[in-house]
mmCIF file of C-alpha atoms in Angstrom:
data_model
loop_
_atom_site.group_PDB
_atom_site.id
_atom_site.type_symbol
_atom_site.label_atom_id
_atom_site.label_comp_id
_atom_site.label_asym_id
_atom_site.label_seq_id
_atom_site.Cartn_x
_atom_site.Cartn_y
_atom_site.Cartn_z
ATOM 1 C CA MET A 100 29.525 45.436 -28.748
ATOM 2 C CA LYS A 101 26.799 46.183 -26.195
ATOM 3 C CA SER A 102 27.496 48.636 -23.477
ATOM 4 C CA PRO A 103 27.225 47.689 -19.775
ATOM 5 C CA LEU A 104 24.101 49.846 -19.611
ATOM 6 C CA GLN A 105 22.402 47.823 -22.361
ATOM 7 C CA ASN A 106 23.347 44.545 -20.652
ATOM 8 C CA SER A 107 21.979 45.862 -17.391
ATOM 9 C CA GLU A 108 18.673 46.859 -19.031
ATOM 10 C CA LYS A 109 18.373 43.420 -20.648
ATOM 11 C CA SER A 110 19.026 41.720 -17.301
ATOM 12 C CA ILE A 111 16.393 43.885 -15.623
ATOM 13 C CA LYS A 112 13.845 43.010 -18.331
ATOM 14 C CA LYS A 113 14.545 39.276 -17.884
ATOM 15 C CA LYS A 114 14.109 39.549 -14.124
ATOM 16 C CA SER A 115 10.915 41.498 -14.647
ATOM 17 C CA ALA A 116 9.554 38.821 -17.014
ATOM 18 C CA VAL A 117 10.449 36.021 -14.587
ATOM 19 C CA GLY A 118 8.868 37.980 -11.765
ATOM 20 C CA LYS A 119 5.651 38.360 -13.761
ATOM 21 C CA ILE A 120 5.577 34.610 -14.472
ATOM 22 C CA PHE A 121 5.969 33.809 -10.767
ATOM 23 C CA LYS A 122 3.259 36.324 -9.924
ATOM 24 C CA VAL A 123 0.876 34.698 -12.432
ATOM 25 C CA ILE A 124 1.658 31.217 -11.084
ATOM 26 C CA GLY A 125 1.197 32.435 -7.520
ATOM 27 C CA PHE A 126 -2.082 34.109 -8.433
ATOM 28 C CA LEU A 127 -3.399 30.948 -10.129
ATOM 29 C CA PHE A 128 -2.349 28.887 -7.106
ATOM 30 C CA LEU A 129 -4.201 31.229 -4.755
ATOM 31 C CA VAL A 130 -7.270 31.104 -7.012
ATOM 32 C CA ALA A 131 -7.162 27.285 -6.946
ATOM 33 C CA ILE A 132 -6.852 27.208 -3.143
ATOM 34 C CA LEU A 133 -9.628 29.778 -2.796
ATOM 35 C CA GLY A 134 -11.810 27.795 -5.190
ATOM 36 C CA LEU A 135 -11.312 24.604 -3.192
ATOM 37 C CA GLY A 136 -12.037 26.488 0.015
ATOM 38 C CA ILE A 137 -15.274 27.891 -1.395
ATOM 39 C CA ALA A 138 -16.254 24.466 -2.722
ATOM 40 C CA GLU A 139 -15.590 22.918 0.682
ATOM 41 C CA TYR A 140 -17.797 25.574 2.302
ATOM 42 C CA VAL A 141 -20.602 25.197 -0.247
ATOM 43 C CA TYR A 142 -20.600 21.398 0.055
ATOM 44 C CA ARG A 143 -19.881 21.271 3.782
ATOM 45 C CA ASN A 144 -23.093 19.341 4.475
ATOM 46 C CA GLU A 145 -22.536 16.857 1.669
ATOM 47 C CA LYS A 146 -20.848 13.489 2.116
ATOM 48 C CA GLU A 147 -18.290 13.964 -0.641
ATOM 49 C CA THR A 148 -16.501 17.299 -0.744
ATOM 50 C CA PRO A 149 -13.952 18.178 -3.465
ATOM 51 C CA LEU A 150 -11.010 17.612 -1.111
ATOM 52 C CA TYR A 151 -12.508 14.286 -0.050
ATOM 53 C CA LYS A 152 -12.762 13.220 -3.715
ATOM 54 C CA ILE A 153 -9.103 14.141 -4.253
ATOM 55 C CA GLN A 154 -8.155 12.005 -1.239
ATOM 56 C CA GLN A 155 -10.126 9.092 -2.718
ATOM 57 C CA TYR A 156 -8.380 9.242 -6.093
ATOM 58 C CA VAL A 157 -4.972 9.451 -4.421
ATOM 59 C CA THR A 158 -5.371 6.638 -1.847
ATOM 60 C CA TYR A 159 -8.098 4.225 -3.039
ATOM 61 C CA SER A 160 -7.203 0.781 -4.402
ATOM 62 C CA LYS A 161 -9.344 -1.187 -6.884
ATOM 63 C CA GLU A 162 -10.895 -3.113 -3.977
ATOM 64 C CA ASP A 163 -11.657 0.143 -2.126
ATOM 65 C CA TRP A 164 -13.444 1.512 -5.207
ATOM 66 C CA THR A 165 -15.479 -1.709 -5.548
ATOM 67 C CA ASN A 166 -16.597 -1.444 -1.922
ATOM 68 C CA TYR A 167 -17.316 2.274 -2.368
ATOM 69 C CA GLU A 168 -19.472 1.690 -5.468
ATOM 70 C CA ASN A 169 -21.378 -1.106 -3.708
ATOM 71 C CA ASN A 170 -22.083 1.204 -0.757
ATOM 72 C CA LYS A 171 -23.403 3.883 -3.148
ATOM 73 C CA ARG A 172 -25.629 1.323 -4.885
ATOM 74 C CA ILE A 173 -27.152 0.136 -1.595
ATOM 75 C CA LEU A 174 -27.623 3.728 -0.431
ATOM 76 C CA ALA A 175 -29.356 4.713 -3.677
ATOM 77 C CA SER A 176 -31.710 1.725 -3.578
ATOM 78 C CA THR A 177 -32.800 2.350 0.020
ATOM 79 C CA PRO A 178 -36.067 4.271 0.495
ATOM 80 C CA VAL A 179 -35.861 7.429 2.575
ATOM 81 C CA GLU A 180 -38.486 6.260 5.036
ATOM 82 C CA SER A 181 -38.832 2.697 6.266
ATOM 83 C CA ASN A 182 -42.258 1.174 6.914
ATOM 84 C CA ILE A 183 -40.803 -1.320 9.384
ATOM 85 C CA THR A 184 -41.755 -0.747 13.000
ATOM 86 C CA GLU A 185 -39.314 -2.052 15.582
ATOM 87 C CA VAL A 186 -40.667 -3.404 18.833
ATOM 88 C CA ALA A 187 -39.181 -1.740 21.907
ATOM 89 C CA THR A 188 -37.681 -4.261 24.326
ATOM 90 C CA ALA A 189 -35.440 -4.072 27.357
ATOM 91 C CA ALA A 190 -31.946 -3.581 25.976
ATOM 92 C CA PRO A 191 -29.475 -6.352 26.852
ATOM 93 C CA GLU A 192 -25.823 -5.561 27.508
ATOM 94 C CA SER A 193 -23.109 -5.638 24.869
ATOM 95 C CA PRO A 194 -20.584 -8.511 25.026
ATOM 96 C CA ILE A 195 -17.379 -7.869 26.976
ATOM 97 C CA ASP A 196 -13.824 -8.941 26.224
ATOM 98 C CA THR A 197 -13.241 -10.428 29.678
ATOM 99 C CA LEU A 198 -9.728 -11.632 28.776
ATOM 100 C CA MET A 199 -8.607 -8.059 28.203
ATOM 101 C CA TRP A 200 -10.059 -6.924 31.525
ATOM 102 C CA GLU A 201 -8.652 -9.938 33.389
ATOM 103 C CA ASN A 202 -5.179 -9.007 32.152
ATOM 104 C CA ALA A 203 -5.781 -5.447 33.309
ATOM 105 C CA ILE A 204 -6.814 -6.752 36.737
ATOM 106 C CA LYS A 205 -3.670 -8.914 36.934
ATOM 107 C CA ASN A 206 -1.570 -5.889 36.053
ATOM 108 C CA LYS A 207 -3.342 -3.971 38.835
ATOM 109 C CA ASP A 208 -4.529 -1.334 36.382
ATOM 110 C CA TYR A 209 -7.251 1.024 37.521
ATOM 111 C CA ILE A 210 -10.705 -0.242 36.519
ATOM 112 C CA PRO A 211 -13.847 1.780 37.331
ATOM 113 C CA ASP A 212 -16.344 0.160 39.682
ATOM 114 C CA GLU A 213 -19.087 0.231 37.031
ATOM 115 C CA VAL A 214 -16.865 -1.752 34.656
ATOM 116 C CA LEU A 215 -16.137 -4.330 37.358
ATOM 117 C CA ALA A 216 -19.875 -4.632 37.996
ATOM 118 C CA GLU A 217 -20.516 -5.080 34.270
ATOM 119 C CA ILE A 218 -17.876 -7.819 34.062
ATOM 120 C CA LYS A 219 -19.489 -9.587 37.009
ATOM 121 C CA ARG A 220 -22.917 -9.447 35.336
ATOM 122 C CA TYR A 221 -21.450 -10.718 32.079
ATOM 123 C CA LYS A 222 -19.837 -13.731 33.760
ATOM 124 C CA ALA A 223 -23.161 -14.559 35.422
ATOM 125 C CA ARG A 224 -25.023 -14.791 32.105
ATOM 126 C CA ASP A 225 -26.266 -18.162 30.896
ATOM 127 C CA PHE A 226 -25.436 -18.731 27.234
ATOM 128 C CA SER A 227 -26.213 -22.467 27.275
ATOM 129 C CA LYS A 228 -29.630 -22.041 25.648
ATOM 130 C CA LEU A 229 -28.334 -20.104 22.654
ATOM 131 C CA ILE A 230 -28.645 -21.906 19.320
ATOM 132 C CA LEU A 231 -26.222 -21.285 16.471
ATOM 133 C CA ALA A 232 -28.036 -19.842 13.466
ATOM 134 C CA GLU A 233 -27.960 -21.845 10.244
ATOM 135 C CA ASN A 234 -29.581 -19.016 8.312
ATOM 136 C CA LYS A 235 -27.578 -15.822 8.762
ATOM 137 C CA PRO A 236 -26.418 -12.949 6.532
ATOM 138 C CA THR A 237 -23.071 -13.020 4.794
ATOM 139 C CA SER A 238 -20.632 -10.241 5.644
ATOM 140 C CA GLU A 239 -21.679 -8.406 2.477
ATOM 141 C CA GLU A 240 -25.382 -8.773 3.335
ATOM 142 C CA ALA A 241 -24.706 -7.570 6.888
ATOM 143 C CA GLN A 242 -22.871 -4.512 5.545
ATOM 144 C CA ASN A 243 -25.687 -3.777 3.091
ATOM 145 C CA ALA A 244 -28.251 -3.986 5.907
ATOM 146 C CA ILE A 245 -26.222 -1.628 8.104
ATOM 147 C CA ILE A 246 -25.760 0.863 5.256
ATOM 148 C CA ALA A 247 -29.474 0.758 4.424
ATOM 149 C CA HIS A 248 -30.272 1.479 8.084
ATOM 150 C CA TYR A 249 -27.801 4.296 8.806
ATOM 151 C CA LYS A 250 -27.401 5.641 5.259
ATOM 152 C CA ASN A 251 -24.744 8.380 4.931
ATOM 153 C CA GLU A 252 -23.598 8.225 8.555
ATOM 154 C CA VAL A 253 -22.003 4.793 8.217
ATOM 155 C CA THR A 254 -21.287 4.963 4.490
ATOM 156 C CA LYS A 255 -19.034 7.960 5.121
ATOM 157 C CA LEU A 256 -17.171 6.093 7.881
ATOM 158 C CA LEU A 257 -16.572 3.022 5.722
ATOM 159 C CA ASP A 258 -15.435 5.121 2.768
ATOM 160 C CA GLU A 259 -13.182 7.308 4.896
ATOM 161 C CA TYR A 260 -11.458 4.332 6.522
ATOM 162 C CA LYS A 261 -11.575 2.187 3.350
ATOM 163 C CA ALA A 262 -13.266 -0.442 5.513
ATOM 164 C CA HIS A 263 -15.752 -3.253 5.085
ATOM 165 C CA ILE A 264 -17.978 -5.054 7.596
ATOM 166 C CA GLN A 265 -17.457 -8.650 8.697
ATOM 167 C CA ILE A 266 -20.034 -10.614 10.682
ATOM 168 C CA GLY A 267 -19.183 -13.128 13.383
ATOM 169 C CA THR A 268 -20.994 -16.084 14.932
ATOM 170 C CA ALA A 269 -24.780 -15.660 14.765
ATOM 171 C CA TYR A 270 -27.364 -17.022 17.193
ATOM 172 C CA ASN A 271 -31.084 -17.537 16.643
ATOM 173 C CA ALA A 272 -33.121 -14.830 18.363
ATOM 174 C CA PRO A 273 -36.841 -14.837 19.267
ATOM 175 C CA LEU A 274 -39.042 -13.260 16.592
ATOM 176 C CA GLN A 275 -40.452 -9.870 17.572
ATOM 177 C CA SER A 276 -43.552 -9.887 15.341
ATOM 178 C CA GLN A 277 -45.639 -12.123 13.080
ATOM 179 C CA ASP A 278 -44.138 -10.396 10.055
ATOM 180 C CA GLU A 279 -40.657 -11.704 10.813
ATOM 181 C CA LEU A 280 -39.272 -14.812 9.171
ATOM 182 C CA VAL A 281 -35.809 -14.999 10.747
ATOM 183 C CA ARG A 282 -34.009 -13.039 13.461
ATOM 184 C CA VAL A 283 -30.410 -13.626 14.525
ATOM 185 C CA THR A 284 -27.973 -11.826 16.838
ATOM 186 C CA ALA A 285 -24.302 -11.415 15.935
ATOM 187 C CA MET A 286 -21.264 -9.247 16.535
ATOM 188 C CA VAL A 287 -19.804 -7.297 13.625
ATOM 189 C CA SER A 288 -16.549 -5.453 13.108
ATOM 190 C CA ALA A 289 -15.041 -3.140 10.498
ATOM 191 C CA PHE A 290 -11.801 -4.176 8.806
ATOM 192 C CA ASN A 291 -9.353 -2.688 6.344
ATOM 193 C CA LYS A 292 -6.101 -3.945 4.814
ATOM 194 C CA GLU A 293 -3.764 -1.490 6.476
ATOM 195 C CA ARG A 294 -4.938 -1.663 10.092
ATOM 196 C CA GLY A 295 -6.941 -4.880 10.280
ATOM 197 C CA ASN A 296 -9.719 -4.882 12.871
ATOM 198 C CA LEU A 297 -11.105 -1.380 13.451
ATOM 199 C CA GLY A 298 -13.966 -2.439 15.727
ATOM 200 C CA ASN A 299 -16.941 -0.134 15.266
ATOM 201 C CA ILE A 300 -14.697 2.839 14.246
ATOM 202 C CA GLN A 301 -17.084 5.275 15.954
ATOM 203 C CA MET A 302 -20.781 5.810 16.623
ATOM 204 C CA PRO A 303 -23.379 5.280 15.278
ATOM 205 C CA LEU A 304 -21.783 2.013 14.086
ATOM 206 C CA ASP A 305 -22.053 -0.606 16.838
ATOM 207 C CA VAL A 306 -20.396 -3.993 17.376
ATOM 208 C CA ILE A 307 -23.554 -6.097 17.811
ATOM 209 C CA TYR A 308 -26.917 -6.212 16.024
ATOM 210 C CA ASP A 309 -29.966 -8.286 15.274
ATOM 211 C CA PHE A 310 -30.374 -9.135 11.597
ATOM 212 C CA VAL A 311 -33.940 -9.755 10.474
ATOM 213 C CA GLN A 312 -35.672 -11.197 7.411
ATOM 214 C CA TYR A 313 -39.358 -10.466 6.829
ATOM 215 C CA LYS A 314 -41.955 -12.669 5.170
ATOM 216 C CA SER A 315 -42.640 -9.925 2.643
ATOM 217 C CA GLU A 316 -38.944 -9.830 1.627
ATOM 218 C CA PRO A 317 -37.426 -13.216 2.479
ATOM 219 C CA ASN A 318 -34.203 -12.533 0.574
ATOM 220 C CA VAL A 319 -33.383 -9.194 2.207
ATOM 221 C CA TRP A 320 -31.738 -8.686 5.596
ATOM 222 C CA TYR A 321 -32.541 -5.719 7.814
ATOM 223 C CA VAL A 322 -30.653 -4.559 10.888
ATOM 224 C CA SER A 323 -32.156 -3.873 14.313
ATOM 225 C CA ASP A 324 -30.976 -3.284 17.878
ATOM 226 C CA PHE A 325 -29.713 -6.534 19.395
ATOM 227 C CA SER A 326 -32.363 -8.290 21.455
ATOM 228 C CA GLN A 327 -30.408 -10.823 23.499
ATOM 229 C CA ASN A 328 -27.132 -11.387 25.287
ATOM 230 C CA ILE A 329 -24.497 -13.362 23.382
ATOM 231 C CA PRO A 330 -20.888 -14.250 24.259
ATOM 232 C CA TYR A 331 -17.995 -12.106 23.080
ATOM 233 C CA ASP A 332 -16.840 -13.256 19.632
ATOM 234 C CA TYR A 333 -13.127 -13.971 20.064
ATOM 235 C CA LYS A 334 -12.862 -15.561 16.619
ATOM 236 C CA LEU A 335 -14.104 -12.405 14.879
ATOM 237 C CA ASN A 336 -12.008 -10.210 17.153
ATOM 238 C CA LYS A 337 -8.895 -12.383 17.377
ATOM 239 C CA ASP A 338 -6.811 -9.325 16.494
ATOM 240 C CA PRO A 339 -7.196 -6.371 18.910
ATOM 241 C CA TRP A 340 -8.833 -3.176 17.690
#
């Protein structure tokens, strides 16, 4: 029969072994955290950091991965420098959701004077001469054009929010050069399954663009600053941002 002293020594050895195991686990955990921290620092200027990749694998659905892979494909096929020269024109004003502001006015909410002036200008615009475009990009083509234009800036936004671009009603726009085949103006918005309409998420993504086809590439759409005033697209933005 073992003495109390022997039992005590055995208990101490067990505690010591367990303590060593916890120390090893704790050390490995700290090494892993430190490794991720270093990796985040090393890749801080890259689009996809290790922690970002972990977040993708945890939250992405099959549809999100399909959209992500398509964005990567468009980004990889886009040349670094574009040989397309955009013609500088007087910038028109972005469409305004007047219904939202009218409700704010009815509720006697505070509205800055510059916003009131912008609403007044918007209501004075003549949209009667606009012609609906028969030839316009699909939502996928519009997204590809936007990605090709902004590259990583917008690709990162779409990936982060698991979003895709949808295009609204398009209107024929005057051609800006002899090289252009088609130019249309339309509003766009980012959507995802969880939150619906995200609007433009954040800059540099905008809510309105011109989409252009060139004679040299009649099957490819390019994006440009919008060149004309168009009405607010309530069908595209039927759900609030």
